[in-house]
Amino acid sequence: MTSSLLNLPFARLFVAVLGLSAFSFTADITGTVTNKTSDKTSAGDDVVLLKLSEGMQEASRTKTDSAGKFNLADPGDGGQHLVRVTHQGVNYFKPAPAGTTSVAVDVYDAGKQVQGVTGRADIMRVQSDGGQMQVTELFVLQNDSKPPRTQMSDRSFELTLPDGAAVEASLAAGPGGMPVNSAPVPTGEKNRYAFVFPIRPGETKFQISYHAPYSSSFSFQPTILTPMQDYVVMLPKSMEFKSNGSAFSSGGEEKGMSIYVAHNISAGQQLAFSVSGTGQIPRDAQESETDGQQAAGGTDNRPGGGLGRPEEAPDALQKYKLWIIGGLAAALVVGAIVVINQKPRTPASTPPLAGSGIPAAPTMPRPLAAGQSRTLLLDAMKEELFQLETERLQGKISDGEYQQAKAALDLTMKRAIARQS
């Protein structure tokens, strides 16, 4: 009995030490960085833990050791974090939700020009109110380099704009990532711009919106700098499209919009076409992302909703049905993320939006005061987008479930912003 009593403090101390060790273990985030170009671990890379709740603030920093391993001190705030690894000047990210204790990050060697980077599609949407033409152009690139490498330079991707064009907004999205603001930089050549954004292995998208003076008609003579499998032009049915050559063919009609497609466009090839008349992209076309995804059966792995099946469209156009109209929705969601990250937020109790059973047109809660309603919406969008991307990366949801939830989030954001404007 005496022996047991004497040993009791030591037992308690032993348990306490174990508890502290367990707490320390769970408080830190450990991981490994692998260079997928060489299929070896990557030593000497900068690793940073970012707090997403307060404008992407740095929480802790370290470097990978000789075995590519790292240890980051968790600030213990119980919030959402992001692990950023910088390898050869290019950043790679991995979500670290609350409770994460270990992550694995893949990186790639970088080069100014990488063999295997090709253009899949250039999708242009045009509308006009009579005095001004508005254009949103989406570029889809594919990096199939072998071994996989990232293309990165001060001219990672170049494009040209028409005379008189003024840029309104621009976005870039890497493989599996959410869009971010990325401004094209003038190259010094007339109407020629470049995105300083890494083209990582996989699919990268660039979107740019611009306007130009318009008087009943406008002629386009784009300079093709990157070969494209398909060049797509969409415009309201009330506007007229005319091709100065035989490159374009009709892609049919969808939701009040006419579609024209040119295939296998080589660098330097001359494309000339004109638009005339006036018209706005119909509201039902802008809100058809979810319907398009359901029509596609959720099998095409593309972000941002989609386009229903055009009855007259050629088969080649079907692979873009989830890009053609979904680009604008992604821009609106990005706008929300940017606003959120500009200032600290307060926790909000908002029902989750993601899930395979989400309705096509979610009903917004009863309107509150303008500022409070906006805060609640932006908080919900940020939390749900982060969680959705995390579950996708971890393989917890299928591509179909991801697409359906993402489309509904995009649609909710568009409708909410439209109500507030």
Coordinates of C-alpha atoms in Angstrom, one line a residue:
M1 CA 0.0 0.0 0.0
T2 CA 2.8 2.4 1.0
S3 CA 4.7 1.5 -2.2
S4 CA 1.6 2.3 -4.3
L5 CA 1.1 5.7 -2.6
L6 CA 4.8 6.6 -3.1
N7 CA 4.5 5.7 -6.8
L8 CA 1.3 7.7 -7.3
P9 CA 3.0 11.1 -7.8
F10 CA 5.4 9.6 -10.3
A11 CA 2.5 8.0 -12.1
R12 CA 0.7 11.3 -12.3
L13 CA 3.9 13.1 -13.5
F14 CA 4.4 10.4 -16.1
V15 CA 0.8 10.9 -17.4
A16 CA 1.2 14.7 -17.4
V17 CA 4.4 14.4 -19.4
L18 CA 2.7 12.1 -21.9
G19 CA -0.2 14.6 -22.1
L20 CA 2.2 17.5 -22.8
S21 CA 4.0 15.4 -25.4
A22 CA 0.8 14.6 -27.1
F23 CA -0.3 18.2 -27.1
S24 CA 3.0 19.3 -28.6
F25 CA 2.7 16.7 -31.3
T26 CA -0.8 17.7 -32.3
A27 CA 0.1 21.4 -32.2
D28 CA 2.8 21.1 -34.8
I29 CA 2.3 20.4 -38.5
T30 CA 4.9 18.1 -40.0
G31 CA 5.3 17.1 -43.6
T32 CA 7.5 16.1 -46.6
V33 CA 8.1 18.0 -49.8
T34 CA 8.7 15.8 -52.9
N35 CA 10.2 17.0 -56.2
K36 CA 8.1 15.2 -58.8
T37 CA 10.5 16.2 -61.6
S38 CA 13.2 14.0 -60.0
D39 CA 11.0 11.8 -57.9
K40 CA 13.1 12.7 -54.9
T41 CA 12.5 14.6 -51.7
S42 CA 13.3 18.3 -51.9
A43 CA 15.8 19.9 -49.5
G44 CA 16.2 23.6 -48.7
D45 CA 12.8 24.8 -49.8
D46 CA 11.1 27.6 -47.9
V47 CA 7.9 26.4 -46.1
V48 CA 5.4 28.9 -44.6
L49 CA 2.2 28.4 -42.7
L50 CA -0.5 31.0 -43.6
K51 CA -3.5 31.9 -41.5
L52 CA -6.5 32.3 -43.8
S53 CA -8.7 34.0 -41.2
E54 CA -6.7 37.2 -41.1
G55 CA -5.7 38.1 -44.6
M56 CA -3.2 35.4 -45.4
Q57 CA -0.9 36.3 -42.5
E58 CA 2.3 34.3 -41.9
A59 CA 2.0 32.1 -38.8
S60 CA 5.3 30.3 -38.9
R61 CA 8.2 29.6 -41.3
T62 CA 10.9 27.0 -41.8
K63 CA 13.0 25.1 -44.4
T64 CA 12.9 21.5 -45.5
D65 CA 15.8 19.4 -44.2
S66 CA 18.1 17.1 -46.2
A67 CA 15.3 14.5 -46.3
G68 CA 12.7 17.0 -47.5
K69 CA 11.0 17.1 -44.1
F70 CA 9.7 20.1 -42.2
N71 CA 8.0 21.0 -38.9
L72 CA 5.8 24.1 -38.6
A73 CA 4.6 25.4 -35.2
D74 CA 0.8 25.7 -35.3
P75 CA -0.4 29.0 -33.8
G76 CA -3.1 27.1 -31.9
D77 CA -5.9 29.3 -33.1
G78 CA -8.0 26.3 -34.3
G79 CA -8.5 28.0 -37.7
Q80 CA -8.0 27.2 -41.3
H81 CA -4.4 27.3 -42.6
L82 CA -2.5 26.9 -45.8
V83 CA 1.0 25.5 -46.2
R84 CA 3.1 27.2 -48.9
V85 CA 6.3 25.7 -50.2
T86 CA 8.5 27.8 -52.5
H87 CA 10.7 25.8 -54.9
Q88 CA 12.9 27.5 -57.5
G89 CA 10.8 30.7 -57.2
V90 CA 7.4 29.0 -57.6
N91 CA 4.9 28.6 -54.9
Y92 CA 3.0 25.4 -54.2
F93 CA 0.1 25.2 -51.8
K94 CA -1.6 22.6 -49.6
P95 CA -4.7 23.2 -47.4
A96 CA -4.2 22.5 -43.7
P97 CA -7.7 22.5 -42.1
A98 CA -8.1 22.8 -38.3
G99 CA -6.7 19.7 -36.7
T100 CA -4.2 18.9 -39.5
T101 CA -0.9 17.4 -38.2
S102 CA 0.7 16.2 -41.4
V103 CA 0.8 17.3 -45.0
A104 CA 2.6 16.2 -48.2
V105 CA 3.5 18.8 -50.8
D106 CA 4.6 18.1 -54.4
V107 CA 6.8 20.6 -56.2
Y108 CA 8.4 20.7 -59.7
D109 CA 11.6 22.1 -61.2
A110 CA 10.9 25.3 -63.1
G111 CA 12.0 26.6 -66.6
K112 CA 11.3 29.6 -68.7
Q113 CA 10.1 27.5 -71.6
V114 CA 8.9 24.0 -71.1
Q115 CA 8.2 21.4 -73.8
G116 CA 4.7 20.0 -73.5
V117 CA 2.8 23.2 -72.7
T118 CA 0.0 23.5 -75.2
G119 CA -3.2 25.6 -75.6
R120 CA -6.5 23.7 -75.3
A121 CA -9.0 26.5 -75.8
D122 CA -9.5 30.2 -76.2
I123 CA -13.1 31.0 -75.3
M124 CA -14.4 34.5 -75.9
R125 CA -17.8 35.9 -74.8
V126 CA -18.9 39.2 -76.4
Q127 CA -21.8 41.5 -75.5
S128 CA -22.6 45.1 -76.3
D129 CA -25.0 47.8 -75.1
G130 CA -24.4 49.9 -78.2
G131 CA -21.7 52.4 -77.0
Q132 CA -19.3 49.8 -75.5
M133 CA -18.3 46.3 -76.2
Q134 CA -17.5 44.0 -73.3
V135 CA -15.4 40.8 -73.7
T136 CA -14.5 38.1 -71.3
E137 CA -11.8 35.7 -72.6
L138 CA -10.8 32.5 -71.0
F139 CA -7.6 30.7 -72.0
V140 CA -7.1 27.0 -71.1
L141 CA -3.6 25.6 -71.2
Q142 CA -2.3 22.1 -70.6
N143 CA 1.1 21.2 -69.3
D144 CA 2.0 17.6 -70.1
S145 CA 5.7 18.0 -69.9
K146 CA 7.8 14.8 -69.3
P147 CA 9.3 14.7 -66.8
P148 CA 6.8 17.2 -65.3
R149 CA 8.1 20.7 -64.9
T150 CA 6.6 24.2 -64.3
Q151 CA 6.9 26.9 -66.9
M152 CA 7.6 30.2 -65.1
S153 CA 9.1 33.5 -66.3
D154 CA 8.1 37.2 -66.7
R155 CA 6.3 36.0 -69.8
S156 CA 4.8 32.7 -68.7
F157 CA 1.8 33.2 -71.0
E158 CA 1.4 36.0 -73.6
L159 CA -1.7 37.3 -75.3
T160 CA -2.9 40.2 -77.4
L161 CA -5.9 42.5 -77.0
P162 CA -7.8 44.5 -79.7
D163 CA -7.0 48.1 -80.3
G164 CA -8.6 50.4 -77.7
A165 CA -9.2 47.6 -75.2
A166 CA -9.1 48.5 -71.5
V167 CA -8.6 45.7 -69.0
E168 CA -11.2 45.5 -66.3
A169 CA -10.2 42.4 -64.4
S170 CA -8.1 39.3 -64.8
L171 CA -7.7 36.0 -63.0
A172 CA -5.5 32.9 -63.1
A173 CA -6.1 29.4 -61.7
G174 CA -3.6 26.6 -61.4
P175 CA -4.4 22.8 -61.5
G176 CA -6.9 22.0 -58.8
G177 CA -6.7 25.5 -57.3
M178 CA -9.1 28.4 -56.8
P179 CA -8.7 31.4 -59.1
V180 CA -6.6 34.4 -57.9
N181 CA -6.2 37.9 -59.1
S182 CA -3.3 38.1 -61.6
A183 CA -2.8 41.2 -63.6
P184 CA -1.3 41.0 -67.1
V185 CA 1.8 43.1 -67.6
P186 CA 2.4 45.1 -70.8
T187 CA 5.4 43.7 -72.7
G188 CA 6.3 46.9 -74.5
E189 CA 4.8 45.6 -77.8
K190 CA 1.5 47.1 -79.0
N191 CA -1.5 45.4 -77.4
R192 CA 0.6 42.6 -76.1
Y193 CA 0.5 41.5 -72.5
A194 CA 2.0 38.7 -70.4
F195 CA 0.9 36.9 -67.3
V196 CA 3.6 36.3 -64.7
F197 CA 2.0 33.2 -63.3
P198 CA 3.4 29.6 -63.1
I199 CA 2.0 27.1 -65.6
R200 CA 2.3 24.0 -63.4
P201 CA 1.9 20.4 -64.7
G202 CA -1.8 19.9 -65.4
E203 CA -4.4 22.4 -66.4
T204 CA -4.0 26.2 -66.0
K205 CA -6.6 28.8 -66.8
F206 CA -6.3 32.5 -67.5
Q207 CA -9.3 34.8 -67.7
I208 CA -9.3 38.5 -68.7
S209 CA -12.2 40.9 -69.0
Y210 CA -12.0 44.1 -71.0
H211 CA -14.1 46.7 -72.8
A212 CA -13.6 48.8 -76.0
P213 CA -15.5 51.6 -77.7
Y214 CA -18.2 50.2 -80.0
S215 CA -20.2 51.7 -82.7
S216 CA -22.6 49.2 -84.3
S217 CA -19.8 46.8 -85.2
F218 CA -16.2 45.7 -84.2
S219 CA -13.6 43.8 -86.2
F220 CA -11.2 41.4 -84.5
Q221 CA -7.9 40.3 -85.9
P222 CA -6.3 38.4 -83.0
T223 CA -2.6 37.5 -83.1
I224 CA -2.3 33.9 -82.2
L225 CA 0.8 33.5 -80.0
T226 CA 0.0 30.0 -78.5
P227 CA -1.4 27.2 -80.7
M228 CA -4.9 26.4 -79.6
Q229 CA -6.9 23.2 -80.2
D230 CA -10.1 25.3 -80.3
Y231 CA -11.0 29.0 -80.6
V232 CA -14.6 29.6 -79.4
V233 CA -16.6 32.8 -79.8
M234 CA -20.0 33.3 -78.0
L235 CA -22.4 36.2 -78.4
P236 CA -26.1 36.9 -77.8
K237 CA -28.4 35.8 -80.6
S238 CA -29.4 39.4 -81.2
M239 CA -25.8 40.1 -82.4
E240 CA -24.3 39.0 -85.7
F241 CA -21.0 37.1 -86.2
K242 CA -19.2 37.2 -89.5
S243 CA -16.0 35.3 -90.3
N244 CA -13.5 36.7 -92.9
G245 CA -12.6 33.2 -94.1
S246 CA -13.5 29.6 -93.5
A247 CA -11.8 29.0 -90.2
F248 CA -15.0 29.2 -88.1
S249 CA -18.0 27.0 -88.2
S250 CA -21.3 27.2 -86.3
G251 CA -21.4 25.5 -82.9
G252 CA -25.1 25.9 -82.6
E253 CA -27.1 27.9 -80.0
E254 CA -27.6 27.6 -76.3
K255 CA -29.6 29.7 -73.8
G256 CA -30.0 32.6 -76.3
M257 CA -26.4 32.6 -77.3
S258 CA -24.8 31.8 -80.7
I259 CA -21.5 29.8 -80.7
Y260 CA -18.8 29.7 -83.3
V261 CA -15.7 27.5 -83.3
A262 CA -12.4 27.3 -85.1
H263 CA -10.2 24.2 -84.7
N264 CA -6.5 23.5 -84.6
I265 CA -5.3 27.1 -84.7
S266 CA -1.5 27.3 -85.1
A267 CA 0.8 30.1 -83.8
G268 CA 0.9 33.0 -86.3
Q269 CA -2.3 31.9 -88.1
Q270 CA -4.5 34.7 -89.2
L271 CA -8.0 34.8 -87.7
A272 CA -10.3 37.6 -88.7
F273 CA -14.0 38.1 -87.7
S274 CA -16.4 40.8 -86.8
V275 CA -19.4 41.2 -84.6
S276 CA -22.3 43.7 -85.1
G277 CA -25.5 44.7 -83.4
T278 CA -26.3 44.9 -79.7
G279 CA -27.2 42.4 -77.0
Q280 CA -26.5 41.2 -73.5
I281 CA -25.7 37.7 -72.3
P282 CA -29.1 36.4 -71.2
R283 CA -29.7 35.9 -67.5
D284 CA -30.7 32.3 -67.9
A285 CA -27.4 31.6 -69.7
Q286 CA -25.5 33.2 -66.8
E287 CA -27.4 31.1 -64.3
S288 CA -27.2 27.7 -66.1
E289 CA -24.0 26.3 -64.5
T290 CA -25.8 23.8 -62.3
D291 CA -28.2 22.7 -65.0
G292 CA -25.3 22.1 -67.3
Q293 CA -23.5 20.1 -64.8
Q294 CA -26.5 17.9 -64.2
A295 CA -27.0 17.4 -67.9
A296 CA -23.4 16.3 -68.2
G297 CA -23.9 13.7 -65.5
G298 CA -21.1 15.2 -63.4
T299 CA -18.5 13.3 -65.3
D300 CA -16.4 16.1 -66.8
N301 CA -13.8 17.4 -64.3
R302 CA -14.1 21.1 -64.9
P303 CA -14.7 23.9 -62.4
G304 CA -17.4 26.5 -62.3
G305 CA -20.6 25.0 -63.6
G306 CA -21.5 24.4 -67.2
L307 CA -23.5 24.6 -70.4
G308 CA -26.3 22.4 -71.3
R309 CA -26.0 20.2 -74.4
P310 CA -26.4 22.3 -77.6
E311 CA -28.7 20.3 -79.9
E312 CA -26.8 21.5 -82.9
A313 CA -23.3 21.6 -81.4
P314 CA -20.5 19.4 -82.8
D315 CA -19.1 16.7 -80.4
A316 CA -15.8 18.7 -80.1
L317 CA -17.6 21.5 -78.3
Q318 CA -19.0 19.2 -75.6
K319 CA -15.7 19.1 -73.7
Y320 CA -16.0 22.8 -73.1
K321 CA -19.6 22.9 -71.8
L322 CA -18.4 23.4 -68.2
W323 CA -16.0 26.2 -69.1
I324 CA -17.9 28.3 -71.6
I325 CA -20.3 30.0 -69.1
G326 CA -18.7 29.0 -65.8
G327 CA -15.8 31.5 -66.0
L328 CA -17.7 34.5 -64.8
A329 CA -19.0 32.7 -61.7
A330 CA -15.4 31.9 -60.7
A331 CA -14.6 35.6 -60.9
L332 CA -17.4 36.5 -58.5
V333 CA -16.2 33.9 -56.0
V334 CA -12.7 35.2 -56.2
G335 CA -14.0 38.7 -55.5
A336 CA -15.5 37.4 -52.3
I337 CA -12.2 35.7 -51.2
V338 CA -10.2 38.9 -51.9
V339 CA -12.6 41.0 -49.8
I340 CA -12.5 38.4 -46.9
N341 CA -8.7 38.4 -46.8
Q342 CA -8.5 42.2 -46.5
K343 CA -9.7 42.3 -42.9
P344 CA -10.2 39.9 -39.9
R345 CA -13.5 38.2 -39.9
T346 CA -15.9 37.2 -37.1
P347 CA -17.2 33.6 -36.9
A348 CA -20.6 33.2 -38.5
S349 CA -23.1 30.4 -38.1
T350 CA -24.2 29.7 -41.6
P351 CA -25.5 26.4 -42.9
P352 CA -22.9 24.5 -45.0
L353 CA -23.5 24.6 -48.7
A354 CA -21.5 21.7 -50.0
G355 CA -22.7 18.1 -50.5
S356 CA -24.1 16.0 -53.2
G357 CA -27.7 16.8 -52.3
I358 CA -27.4 20.6 -52.7
P359 CA -30.2 22.2 -54.6
A360 CA -29.5 23.9 -58.0
A361 CA -30.6 27.3 -56.7
P362 CA -30.1 27.6 -53.0
T363 CA -32.3 30.1 -51.2
M364 CA -30.5 32.9 -49.3
P365 CA -31.3 33.6 -45.7
R366 CA -33.7 36.4 -44.8
P367 CA -31.8 39.7 -45.6
L368 CA -30.1 41.4 -42.7
A369 CA -28.5 44.8 -42.6
A370 CA -26.4 45.3 -45.7
G371 CA -23.0 45.0 -44.0
Q372 CA -24.0 42.1 -41.8
S373 CA -25.6 40.2 -44.7
R374 CA -22.5 40.6 -46.8
T375 CA -20.2 39.5 -44.0
L376 CA -22.2 36.3 -43.4
L377 CA -22.2 35.5 -47.1
L378 CA -18.5 36.1 -47.6
D379 CA -17.6 34.1 -44.5
A380 CA -19.7 31.2 -45.6
M381 CA -18.3 31.3 -49.2
K382 CA -14.7 31.3 -47.9
E383 CA -15.2 28.5 -45.4
E384 CA -17.1 26.3 -47.8
L385 CA -14.8 26.9 -50.8
F386 CA -11.7 26.0 -48.7
Q387 CA -13.4 22.9 -47.3
L388 CA -14.5 21.8 -50.7
E389 CA -11.1 22.1 -52.2
T390 CA -9.6 20.3 -49.2
E391 CA -12.0 17.4 -49.5
R392 CA -11.3 17.2 -53.2
L393 CA -7.5 17.1 -52.7
Q394 CA -7.9 14.5 -50.0
G395 CA -10.1 12.3 -52.2
K396 CA -13.1 12.5 -49.8
I397 CA -15.6 13.5 -52.5
S398 CA -16.0 12.3 -56.1
D399 CA -15.5 14.6 -59.1
G400 CA -19.3 14.7 -59.7
E401 CA -20.0 15.8 -56.1
Y402 CA -17.2 18.4 -56.3
Q403 CA -18.6 19.8 -59.6
Q404 CA -22.2 19.9 -58.3
A405 CA -21.2 21.7 -55.1
K406 CA -18.9 24.1 -56.8
A407 CA -21.5 25.1 -59.4
A408 CA -24.1 25.7 -56.7
L409 CA -21.6 27.9 -54.7
D410 CA -20.9 29.9 -57.8
L411 CA -24.6 30.4 -58.6
T412 CA -25.3 31.4 -55.0
M413 CA -22.6 34.1 -55.1
K414 CA -23.8 35.5 -58.4
R415 CA -27.4 35.8 -57.2
A416 CA -26.4 37.3 -53.8
I417 CA -24.2 40.0 -55.5
A418 CA -26.9 40.7 -58.0
R419 CA -29.4 41.4 -55.1
Q420 CA -27.0 43.7 -53.3
S421 CA -26.1 45.7 -56.4

